[in-house]
Short mmCIF file of C-alpha atoms and ligand atoms in Angstrom, two decimals:
data_model
loop_
_atom_site.label_atom_id
_atom_site.label_comp_id
_atom_site.label_asym_id
_atom_site.label_seq_id
_atom_site.Cartn_x
_atom_site.Cartn_y
_atom_site.Cartn_z
CA UNK A 1 64.51 24.50 -28.23
CA UNK A 2 66.91 25.40 -31.02
CA UNK A 3 66.74 27.91 -33.84
CA UNK A 4 63.84 27.51 -36.26
CA UNK A 5 64.06 27.67 -40.03
CA UNK A 6 61.87 30.19 -41.83
CA UNK A 7 59.42 27.64 -43.21
CA UNK A 8 58.85 26.09 -39.75
CA UNK A 9 58.49 29.56 -38.38
CA UNK A 10 55.89 30.41 -41.03
CA UNK A 11 54.03 27.21 -40.16
CA UNK A 12 53.79 27.87 -36.43
CA UNK A 13 53.00 31.52 -36.98
CA UNK A 14 49.67 30.27 -38.32
CA UNK A 15 48.75 29.63 -34.67
CA UNK A 16 48.99 32.97 -32.86
CA UNK A 17 48.13 32.89 -29.19
CA UNK A 18 49.43 33.57 -25.71
CA UNK A 19 52.98 32.45 -25.07
CA UNK A 20 53.02 29.85 -22.31
CA UNK A 21 55.96 31.54 -20.59
CA UNK A 22 55.50 35.33 -20.87
CA UNK A 23 51.70 35.05 -21.38
CA UNK A 24 51.81 37.75 -24.06
CA UNK A 25 49.93 37.59 -27.34
CA UNK A 26 52.76 37.18 -29.78
CA UNK A 27 53.46 35.19 -32.91
CA UNK A 28 54.32 31.75 -31.53
CA UNK A 29 57.51 30.34 -32.80
CA UNK A 30 57.33 26.79 -31.53
CA UNK A 31 55.82 24.40 -29.03
CA UNK A 32 57.05 23.06 -25.73
CA UNK A 33 57.12 19.30 -25.17
CA UNK A 34 53.71 19.61 -23.52
CA UNK A 35 52.39 21.13 -26.73
CA UNK A 36 52.06 24.72 -25.46
CA UNK A 37 52.97 27.59 -27.74
CA UNK A 38 56.06 29.61 -27.04
CA UNK A 39 57.08 32.99 -28.46
CA UNK A 40 60.42 33.76 -30.10
CA UNK A 41 62.09 35.71 -27.27
CA UNK A 42 61.12 33.09 -24.61
CA UNK A 43 62.36 30.28 -26.86
CA UNK A 44 65.68 32.13 -27.14
CA UNK A 45 65.38 32.28 -30.92
CA UNK A 46 67.07 35.04 -32.81
CA UNK A 47 64.30 36.94 -34.56
CA UNK A 48 66.70 39.18 -36.47
CA UNK A 49 65.32 37.85 -39.74
CA UNK A 50 61.70 38.47 -38.87
CA UNK A 51 59.82 41.69 -39.65
CA UNK A 52 60.41 44.08 -36.78
CA UNK A 53 56.83 45.23 -36.86
CA UNK A 54 54.55 42.23 -37.39
CA UNK A 55 56.94 39.37 -36.66
CA UNK A 56 56.38 37.65 -39.98
CA UNK A 57 59.29 35.75 -41.42
CA UNK A 58 58.13 36.30 -44.98
CA UNK A 59 60.77 37.91 -47.12
CA UNK A 60 62.13 41.07 -45.55
CA UNK A 61 61.75 43.95 -47.98
CA UNK A 62 63.61 46.93 -46.56
CA UNK A 63 64.55 48.47 -43.21
CA UNK A 64 64.03 45.04 -41.58
CA UNK A 65 60.35 45.19 -42.40
CA UNK A 66 58.20 42.91 -44.53
CA UNK A 67 56.77 44.39 -47.73
CA UNK A 68 53.39 45.18 -46.23
CA UNK A 69 54.81 46.83 -43.11
CA UNK A 70 57.29 48.80 -45.20
CA UNK A 71 54.60 49.99 -47.65
CA UNK A 72 52.25 50.87 -44.80
CA UNK A 73 54.97 52.83 -43.01
CA UNK A 74 55.91 54.75 -46.18
CA UNK A 75 52.25 55.47 -46.86
CA UNK A 76 51.72 56.85 -43.34
CA UNK A 77 54.81 59.01 -43.67
CA UNK A 78 53.72 60.39 -47.03
CA UNK A 79 50.21 61.15 -45.79
CA UNK A 80 51.18 62.43 -42.37
CA UNK A 81 54.08 64.54 -43.57
CA UNK A 82 56.35 63.85 -40.60
CA UNK A 83 55.34 60.21 -40.29
CA UNK A 84 53.53 60.65 -37.01
CA UNK A 85 49.88 59.83 -37.63
CA UNK A 86 47.61 59.44 -40.63
CA UNK A 87 45.12 62.34 -40.78
CA UNK A 88 41.59 61.27 -39.86
CA UNK A 89 40.09 62.19 -43.24
CA UNK A 90 42.50 59.76 -44.95
CA UNK A 91 42.02 56.75 -42.67
CA UNK A 92 39.87 54.85 -45.21
CA UNK A 93 42.36 55.52 -47.97
CA UNK A 94 45.20 54.37 -45.74
CA UNK A 95 43.39 51.22 -44.53
CA UNK A 96 42.42 50.20 -48.07
CA UNK A 97 45.98 50.40 -49.35
CA UNK A 98 47.46 48.80 -46.21
CA UNK A 99 45.19 45.80 -46.73
CA UNK A 100 45.81 45.51 -50.50
CA UNK A 101 46.41 41.94 -51.68
CA UNK A 102 49.74 42.86 -53.29
CA UNK A 103 51.71 45.09 -50.87
CA UNK A 104 54.68 45.03 -53.26
CA UNK A 105 52.64 46.88 -55.86
CA UNK A 106 51.65 49.47 -53.26
CA UNK A 107 55.30 49.90 -52.26
CA UNK A 108 56.23 50.34 -55.91
CA UNK A 109 53.41 52.81 -56.53
CA UNK A 110 54.72 54.99 -53.71
CA UNK A 111 57.93 55.46 -55.65
CA UNK A 112 56.19 56.41 -58.93
CA UNK A 113 56.21 59.87 -60.48
CA UNK A 114 53.86 62.35 -58.85
CA UNK A 115 52.65 59.98 -56.11
CA UNK A 116 54.47 61.58 -53.19
CA UNK A 117 53.15 65.03 -54.19
CA UNK A 118 49.63 63.63 -54.45
CA UNK A 119 49.89 61.99 -51.03
CA UNK A 120 51.21 65.08 -49.29
CA UNK A 121 48.36 67.10 -50.83
CA UNK A 122 45.86 64.49 -49.65
CA UNK A 123 47.33 64.50 -46.15
CA UNK A 124 47.15 68.28 -45.90
CA UNK A 125 43.65 68.81 -47.28
CA UNK A 126 40.12 67.82 -46.33
CA UNK A 127 38.89 67.84 -49.92
CA UNK A 128 37.30 64.66 -51.21
CA UNK A 129 39.61 62.25 -52.98
CA UNK A 130 38.59 61.81 -56.65
CA UNK A 131 39.28 59.64 -59.69
CA UNK A 132 40.64 62.73 -61.39
CA UNK A 133 43.59 62.81 -59.01
CA UNK A 134 44.61 59.33 -60.18
CA UNK A 135 43.87 60.29 -63.81
CA UNK A 136 46.52 63.01 -63.48
CA UNK A 137 49.19 60.38 -62.76
CA UNK A 138 50.76 58.38 -65.60
CA UNK A 139 48.33 55.65 -66.68
CA UNK A 140 50.31 52.55 -65.72
CA UNK A 141 49.25 49.07 -64.55
CA UNK A 142 50.29 50.08 -61.03
CA UNK A 143 48.02 53.13 -60.98
CA UNK A 144 45.20 50.99 -62.35
CA UNK A 145 45.77 48.45 -59.59
CA UNK A 146 45.68 51.17 -56.90
CA UNK A 147 42.44 52.52 -58.38
CA UNK A 148 40.88 49.05 -58.35
CA UNK A 149 41.84 48.57 -54.70
CA UNK A 150 40.33 51.95 -53.76
CA UNK A 151 37.12 51.26 -55.70
CA UNK A 152 36.61 47.85 -54.08
CA UNK A 153 37.15 49.45 -50.65
CA UNK A 154 34.54 52.11 -51.58
CA UNK A 155 37.07 54.92 -51.13
CA UNK A 156 36.37 55.84 -54.77
CA UNK A 157 33.02 55.32 -56.51
CA UNK A 158 32.93 52.63 -59.23
CA UNK A 159 33.16 53.87 -62.80
CA UNK A 160 33.44 52.31 -66.22
CA UNK A 161 37.18 52.41 -66.83
CA UNK A 162 36.88 51.45 -70.49
CA UNK A 163 34.52 54.32 -71.10
CA UNK A 164 36.67 56.75 -69.12
CA UNK A 165 39.80 55.75 -71.01
CA UNK A 166 38.31 56.55 -74.43
CA UNK A 167 38.46 60.39 -74.36
CA UNK A 168 42.04 60.28 -73.11
CA UNK A 169 43.00 57.83 -75.83
CA UNK A 170 41.25 59.95 -78.47
CA UNK A 171 42.87 63.19 -77.32
CA UNK A 172 46.31 61.58 -77.42
CA UNK A 173 45.68 60.38 -80.98
CA UNK A 174 44.28 63.73 -82.12
CA UNK A 175 47.25 65.55 -80.62
CA UNK A 176 49.45 63.84 -83.23
CA UNK A 177 47.23 64.82 -86.18
CA UNK A 178 47.94 67.98 -88.27
CA UNK A 179 46.05 71.02 -86.96
CA UNK A 180 43.33 71.28 -89.68
CA UNK A 181 42.48 67.57 -89.24
CA UNK A 182 42.42 67.95 -85.49
CA UNK A 183 40.05 70.91 -85.70
CA UNK A 184 37.71 68.95 -87.91
CA UNK A 185 37.82 65.61 -86.13
CA UNK A 186 37.73 66.83 -82.50
CA UNK A 187 34.01 67.78 -82.57
CA UNK A 188 33.24 64.52 -84.42
CA UNK A 189 35.04 62.59 -81.66
CA UNK A 190 33.60 64.36 -78.65
CA UNK A 191 30.15 65.40 -79.77
CA UNK A 192 29.31 62.47 -81.97
CA UNK A 193 31.28 59.29 -81.17
CA UNK A 194 31.82 59.74 -77.44
CA UNK A 195 28.48 61.38 -76.86
CA UNK A 196 26.63 58.43 -78.40
CA UNK A 197 28.69 55.88 -76.54
CA UNK A 198 28.08 57.61 -73.21
CA UNK A 199 24.37 57.78 -73.86
CA UNK A 200 24.17 54.10 -74.80
CA UNK A 201 26.28 52.96 -71.86
CA UNK A 202 24.81 54.97 -69.06
CA UNK A 203 23.58 51.81 -67.36
CA UNK A 204 25.69 49.02 -68.79
CA UNK A 205 29.44 48.59 -69.03
CA UNK A 206 31.21 49.24 -72.30
CA UNK A 207 32.31 46.05 -74.02
CA UNK A 208 35.74 45.58 -75.50
CA UNK A 209 34.24 45.20 -78.98
CA UNK A 210 32.45 48.59 -78.77
CA UNK A 211 35.62 50.23 -77.50
CA UNK A 212 37.51 48.73 -80.41
CA UNK A 213 34.89 49.91 -82.89
CA UNK A 214 34.97 53.50 -81.61
CA UNK A 215 38.74 53.58 -81.94
CA UNK A 216 38.53 52.19 -85.43
CA UNK A 217 35.94 54.82 -86.45
CA UNK A 218 38.22 57.61 -85.34
CA UNK A 219 41.30 56.09 -86.97
CA UNK A 220 39.50 55.59 -90.28
CA UNK A 221 38.32 59.22 -90.30
CA UNK A 222 41.93 60.38 -89.87
CA UNK A 223 43.07 57.90 -92.51
CA UNK A 224 40.59 59.27 -95.06
CA UNK A 225 41.67 62.84 -94.31
CA UNK A 226 45.34 61.85 -94.73
CA UNK A 227 44.53 60.34 -98.11
CA UNK A 228 42.65 63.46 -99.18
CA UNK A 229 45.60 65.63 -98.08
CA UNK A 230 47.98 63.48 -100.14
CA UNK A 231 45.80 63.96 -103.20
CA UNK A 232 45.25 67.66 -102.51
CA UNK A 233 41.48 67.16 -102.42
CA UNK A 234 39.47 69.20 -99.90
CA UNK A 235 36.92 67.14 -97.96
CA UNK A 236 34.01 69.07 -99.48
CA UNK A 237 35.07 68.00 -102.98
CA UNK A 238 35.30 64.27 -102.27
CA UNK A 239 33.17 62.39 -104.81
CA UNK A 240 31.36 59.08 -104.43
CA UNK A 241 33.65 57.24 -106.93
CA UNK A 242 36.74 58.56 -105.10
CA UNK A 243 35.33 57.46 -101.75
CA UNK A 244 34.59 53.99 -103.15
CA UNK A 245 38.06 53.78 -104.63
CA UNK A 246 39.56 54.55 -101.24
CA UNK A 247 37.35 51.89 -99.64
CA UNK A 248 38.31 49.26 -102.22
CA UNK A 249 42.02 49.99 -101.90
CA UNK A 250 42.17 49.22 -98.20
CA UNK A 251 41.09 46.63 -95.66
CA UNK A 252 37.45 45.98 -94.86
CA UNK A 253 37.82 48.09 -91.66
CA UNK A 254 37.79 51.19 -93.87
CA UNK A 255 33.99 50.84 -93.94
CA UNK A 256 34.07 52.12 -90.36
CA UNK A 257 34.54 55.55 -91.93
CA UNK A 258 30.75 55.49 -92.37
CA UNK A 259 30.29 57.19 -88.98
CA UNK A 260 32.50 60.10 -90.02
CA UNK A 261 30.89 60.45 -93.45
CA UNK A 262 27.39 60.41 -91.91
CA UNK A 263 28.42 63.06 -89.40
CA UNK A 264 30.09 65.25 -92.06
CA UNK A 265 27.10 64.90 -94.39
CA UNK A 266 24.77 66.00 -91.57
CA UNK A 267 26.84 69.17 -91.21
CA UNK A 268 27.07 69.89 -94.91
CA UNK A 269 30.84 69.27 -94.92
CA UNK A 270 30.58 66.68 -97.71
CA UNK A 271 28.07 65.99 -100.49
CA UNK A 272 25.53 63.15 -100.51
CA UNK A 273 28.13 60.47 -99.98
CA UNK A 274 27.27 56.92 -98.95
CA UNK A 275 29.57 54.23 -97.61
CA UNK A 276 28.25 50.96 -99.11
CA UNK A 277 27.97 48.00 -96.73
CA UNK A 278 30.66 45.37 -97.14
CA UNK A 279 29.58 41.93 -98.13
CA UNK A 280 30.42 39.60 -95.28
CA UNK A 281 33.00 37.23 -96.63
CA UNK A 282 32.32 33.56 -96.11
CA UNK A 283 34.68 32.00 -93.55
CA UNK A 284 37.67 30.43 -95.22
CA UNK A 285 39.89 29.33 -92.36
CA UNK A 286 39.26 25.76 -91.30
CA UNK A 287 41.30 22.88 -89.97
CA UNK A 288 41.02 19.26 -91.02
CA UNK A 289 38.93 16.98 -88.81
CA UNK A 290 42.10 15.18 -87.70
CA UNK A 291 43.80 18.41 -86.60
CA UNK A 292 40.63 19.54 -84.87
CA UNK A 293 40.33 16.25 -83.01
CA UNK A 294 44.02 16.31 -82.08
CA UNK A 295 43.79 19.85 -80.64
CA UNK A 296 40.66 18.98 -78.70
CA UNK A 297 42.26 15.83 -77.42
CA UNK A 298 45.21 17.84 -76.10
CA UNK A 299 42.93 20.37 -74.41
CA UNK A 300 41.08 17.59 -72.64
CA UNK A 301 44.00 15.38 -71.69
CA UNK A 302 47.37 17.15 -71.81
CA UNK A 303 48.35 18.17 -68.27
CA UNK A 304 51.39 20.05 -69.51
CA UNK A 305 49.19 22.80 -71.02
CA UNK A 306 48.12 25.68 -68.76
CA UNK A 307 44.64 25.14 -67.36
CA UNK A 308 43.16 28.32 -68.88
CA UNK A 309 44.45 27.32 -72.34
CA UNK A 310 42.88 23.87 -71.99
CA UNK A 311 39.55 25.24 -70.77
CA UNK A 312 39.24 28.11 -73.26
CA UNK A 313 40.53 25.84 -76.03
CA UNK A 314 38.01 23.08 -75.31
CA UNK A 315 35.10 25.55 -75.18
CA UNK A 316 36.19 27.14 -78.46
CA UNK A 317 36.83 23.90 -80.31
CA UNK A 318 33.66 22.18 -79.13
CA UNK A 319 31.12 24.99 -79.13
CA UNK A 320 32.67 27.67 -81.32
CA UNK A 321 32.32 30.23 -78.51
CA UNK A 322 33.50 33.76 -79.20
CA UNK A 323 36.39 34.84 -77.01
CA UNK A 324 34.66 38.06 -76.05
CA UNK A 325 31.77 35.95 -74.69
CA UNK A 326 34.14 33.57 -72.95
CA UNK A 327 35.98 36.41 -71.25
CA UNK A 328 32.79 37.93 -69.88
CA UNK A 329 32.17 34.79 -67.79
CA UNK A 330 32.62 34.88 -64.02
CA UNK A 331 32.91 31.91 -61.67
CA UNK A 332 29.22 32.53 -60.87
CA UNK A 333 28.34 31.60 -64.46
CA UNK A 334 29.46 28.04 -63.79
CA UNK A 335 26.26 26.24 -62.79
CA UNK A 336 27.29 23.17 -60.86
CA UNK A 337 24.69 21.05 -59.10
CA UNK A 338 27.09 18.16 -58.51
CA UNK A 339 25.30 16.08 -61.14
CA UNK A 340 25.81 18.35 -64.10
CA UNK A 341 27.91 21.37 -64.98
CA UNK A 342 26.59 24.05 -67.32
CA UNK A 343 27.70 27.53 -68.36
CA UNK A 344 25.40 30.49 -68.13
CA UNK A 345 25.83 32.34 -71.42
CA UNK A 346 23.82 35.55 -71.17
CA UNK A 347 20.87 33.74 -69.61
CA UNK A 348 21.14 30.52 -71.63
CA UNK A 349 22.39 27.27 -70.13
CA UNK A 350 25.06 25.47 -72.06
CA UNK A 351 25.36 21.94 -70.58
CA UNK A 352 28.91 20.62 -70.62
CA UNK A 353 30.06 17.07 -71.37
CA UNK A 354 31.87 15.45 -68.39
CA UNK A 355 35.45 15.97 -69.61
CA UNK A 356 34.89 19.65 -70.35
CA UNK A 357 32.98 20.02 -67.09
CA UNK A 358 36.03 18.75 -65.24
CA UNK A 359 38.21 21.43 -66.83
CA UNK A 360 35.71 24.21 -66.21
CA UNK A 361 35.37 23.13 -62.58
CA UNK A 362 39.14 23.13 -62.11
CA UNK A 363 39.43 26.54 -63.77
CA UNK A 364 36.67 27.90 -61.55
CA UNK A 365 38.31 26.53 -58.37
CA UNK A 366 41.66 27.99 -59.35
CA UNK A 367 40.16 31.42 -60.08
CA UNK A 368 38.10 31.40 -56.94
CA UNK A 369 41.20 30.70 -54.87
CA UNK A 370 43.07 33.49 -56.63
CA UNK A 371 40.13 35.83 -56.23
CA UNK A 372 40.04 35.19 -52.47
CA UNK A 373 43.59 36.56 -52.38
CA UNK A 374 42.87 39.44 -54.74
CA UNK A 375 39.47 40.42 -53.42
CA UNK A 376 40.95 43.69 -52.24
CA UNK A 377 41.33 44.70 -55.90
CA UNK A 378 38.33 43.18 -57.66
CA UNK A 379 34.62 42.85 -57.09
CA UNK A 380 34.24 40.40 -59.99
CA UNK A 381 35.58 36.84 -59.85
CA UNK A 382 36.39 36.42 -63.58
CA UNK A 383 36.60 32.89 -64.93
CA UNK A 384 39.60 34.01 -67.02
CA UNK A 385 41.20 36.74 -64.92
CA UNK A 386 43.84 39.02 -66.39
CA UNK A 387 47.05 40.35 -64.96
CA UNK A 388 45.07 43.11 -63.27
CA UNK A 389 42.56 41.31 -61.06
CA UNK A 390 39.71 43.75 -61.78
CA UNK A 391 39.81 42.90 -65.49
CA UNK A 392 39.50 39.62 -67.41
CA UNK A 393 42.19 38.49 -69.85
CA UNK A 394 42.28 40.46 -73.11
CA UNK A 395 40.79 38.70 -76.16
CA UNK A 396 43.96 39.28 -78.19
CA UNK A 397 46.13 37.90 -75.43
CA UNK A 398 43.99 34.78 -75.06
CA UNK A 399 44.16 34.28 -78.80
CA UNK A 400 47.96 34.50 -78.75
CA UNK A 401 48.21 32.21 -75.75
CA UNK A 402 46.14 29.52 -77.46
CA UNK A 403 48.21 29.81 -80.63
CA UNK A 404 51.43 29.54 -78.68
CA UNK A 405 50.20 26.17 -77.42
CA UNK A 406 49.26 24.92 -80.85
CA UNK A 407 45.51 25.59 -80.67
CA UNK A 408 44.15 27.48 -83.70
CA UNK A 409 41.21 29.41 -82.24
CA UNK A 410 39.76 30.94 -85.40
CA UNK A 411 39.85 27.80 -87.50
CA UNK A 412 38.72 25.72 -84.52
CA UNK A 413 35.76 28.01 -83.92
CA UNK A 414 34.76 27.84 -87.57
CA UNK A 415 34.93 24.04 -87.55
CA UNK A 416 32.85 23.83 -84.39
CA UNK A 417 30.22 26.25 -85.67
CA UNK A 418 29.90 24.46 -88.94
CA UNK A 419 29.49 21.11 -87.21
CA UNK A 420 26.83 22.56 -84.92
CA UNK A 421 25.09 24.42 -87.74
CA UNK A 422 24.59 21.15 -89.61
CA UNK A 423 22.71 19.74 -86.61
CA UNK A 424 20.94 22.74 -85.08
CA UNK A 425 18.47 25.35 -86.32
CA UNK A 426 19.81 28.92 -86.36
CA UNK A 427 17.83 30.10 -83.32
CA UNK A 428 19.15 27.23 -81.17
CA UNK A 429 22.68 27.75 -82.46
CA UNK A 430 22.46 31.45 -81.57
CA UNK A 431 21.37 30.66 -78.01
CA UNK A 432 23.83 27.86 -77.71
CA UNK A 433 26.96 29.74 -78.74
CA UNK A 434 25.95 33.22 -77.64
CA UNK A 435 26.25 34.59 -81.16
CA UNK A 436 23.66 36.77 -82.93
CA UNK A 437 20.73 35.25 -84.80
CA UNK A 438 21.90 36.76 -88.09
CA UNK A 439 25.33 35.26 -87.62
CA UNK A 440 23.87 31.87 -86.70
CA UNK A 441 21.58 32.00 -89.74
CA UNK A 442 24.59 32.61 -91.94
CA UNK A 443 26.26 29.57 -90.47
CA UNK A 444 23.29 27.27 -91.00
CA UNK A 445 23.30 28.64 -94.56
CA UNK A 446 26.91 27.62 -95.05
CA UNK A 447 26.18 24.18 -93.65
CA UNK A 448 23.22 23.75 -95.97
CA UNK A 449 25.33 24.60 -98.97
CA UNK A 450 27.40 21.51 -98.38
CA UNK A 451 30.21 23.50 -96.97
CA UNK A 452 31.74 20.30 -95.73
CA UNK A 453 32.39 19.26 -99.31
CA UNK A 454 33.98 22.60 -99.89
CA UNK A 455 36.36 22.15 -96.97
CA UNK A 456 37.15 18.63 -98.09
CA UNK A 457 38.05 19.95 -101.54
CA UNK A 458 40.19 22.70 -99.99
CA UNK A 459 42.19 20.28 -97.88
CA UNK A 460 42.86 18.11 -100.93
CA UNK A 461 44.36 21.05 -102.82
ZN1 LIG B 501 55.67 43.12 -41.19
#
């Protein structure tokens, strides 16, 4: 038997067993004419290019070891100090990282700032390993990946990462503010904003929209204080007309300052100020029916588009689904009884037409396969997984991705909602699209007011 190329070697390695000649359990490198497996050394094959530890012929990373063996060896050395054995109290930690789905990321993490110090401390102490120790490292995607792996392996307890990230984000922002502002806004942030969020999310995970809103509330408070500083007005002397002028001058997000004003009023820091509610502007971004149909057609039939773009695009264009709702879906929310496919949207079934069902099925199968590989880093099989397997894609990123492929999500969603609102009562529309009743009622209102005529007139202009 002659030398074997790496792909043949990888193929036969799938069948480990006893070598017919030396009778040892080794990776088999080929078969005799009788069909018995034979190991590399007995076959006289040069295994120089295989990993010296596990025999794999996958790409050699360093020191003639594959990535996983190299990462595992480095990890043992860092934990054991002299590289002899991994201390007993760190066996779970070691096993979890050795089995991680992406050994290259583990190998890279080992080279990051502060990691070797952390590992030598862990190796030398019996103290329990905590989230805080990872929090002390720079917050990078690699550290987040390592945390996810350790949580899935139950080495660390699960925690709401979005919620945990908020105080750190807020402190970093406050650190850049002038001292008087910082002194004023720090108690508002910690004792008002964060306190309320923690209380409300003790038993349910924080959603991206709530996280976004909290950030906006803090930013708007700082923005108002900046404006007051520029005008030399102390906060206590801010008048209602001045506040309203500031609100009118800026974007609608400025209304988020309401939380700060309410808090300051409660503490007697401002007078009886009120932030008036903004009128919700009627939607104005629509596409023509032809464009809408063309985009939908591409989502359903264009194989050159990425599958997640086609699936998310079709669901947005047909049902007007919010991206935040779409991104909360897991493969378990795809109800498939072989006859019909439906989506489970917060307890409501959304039946899918056959062509969309085909896309959703394909997307589910693709994610499930990827999740099998990444299970070491995620307990949730997201239908639209992100770069970090424990998290779904970000709403902003999905939006950009759709736009890059010529799908206009906002206009498409508006078109779909309007079409549905003409046919469905608000309560059904709300269930159907996973939007709130008040929002759905607004949409049926728009439809009733012959909005279609309005769009038609707009497109003629
Ligand atoms: Zn190896």
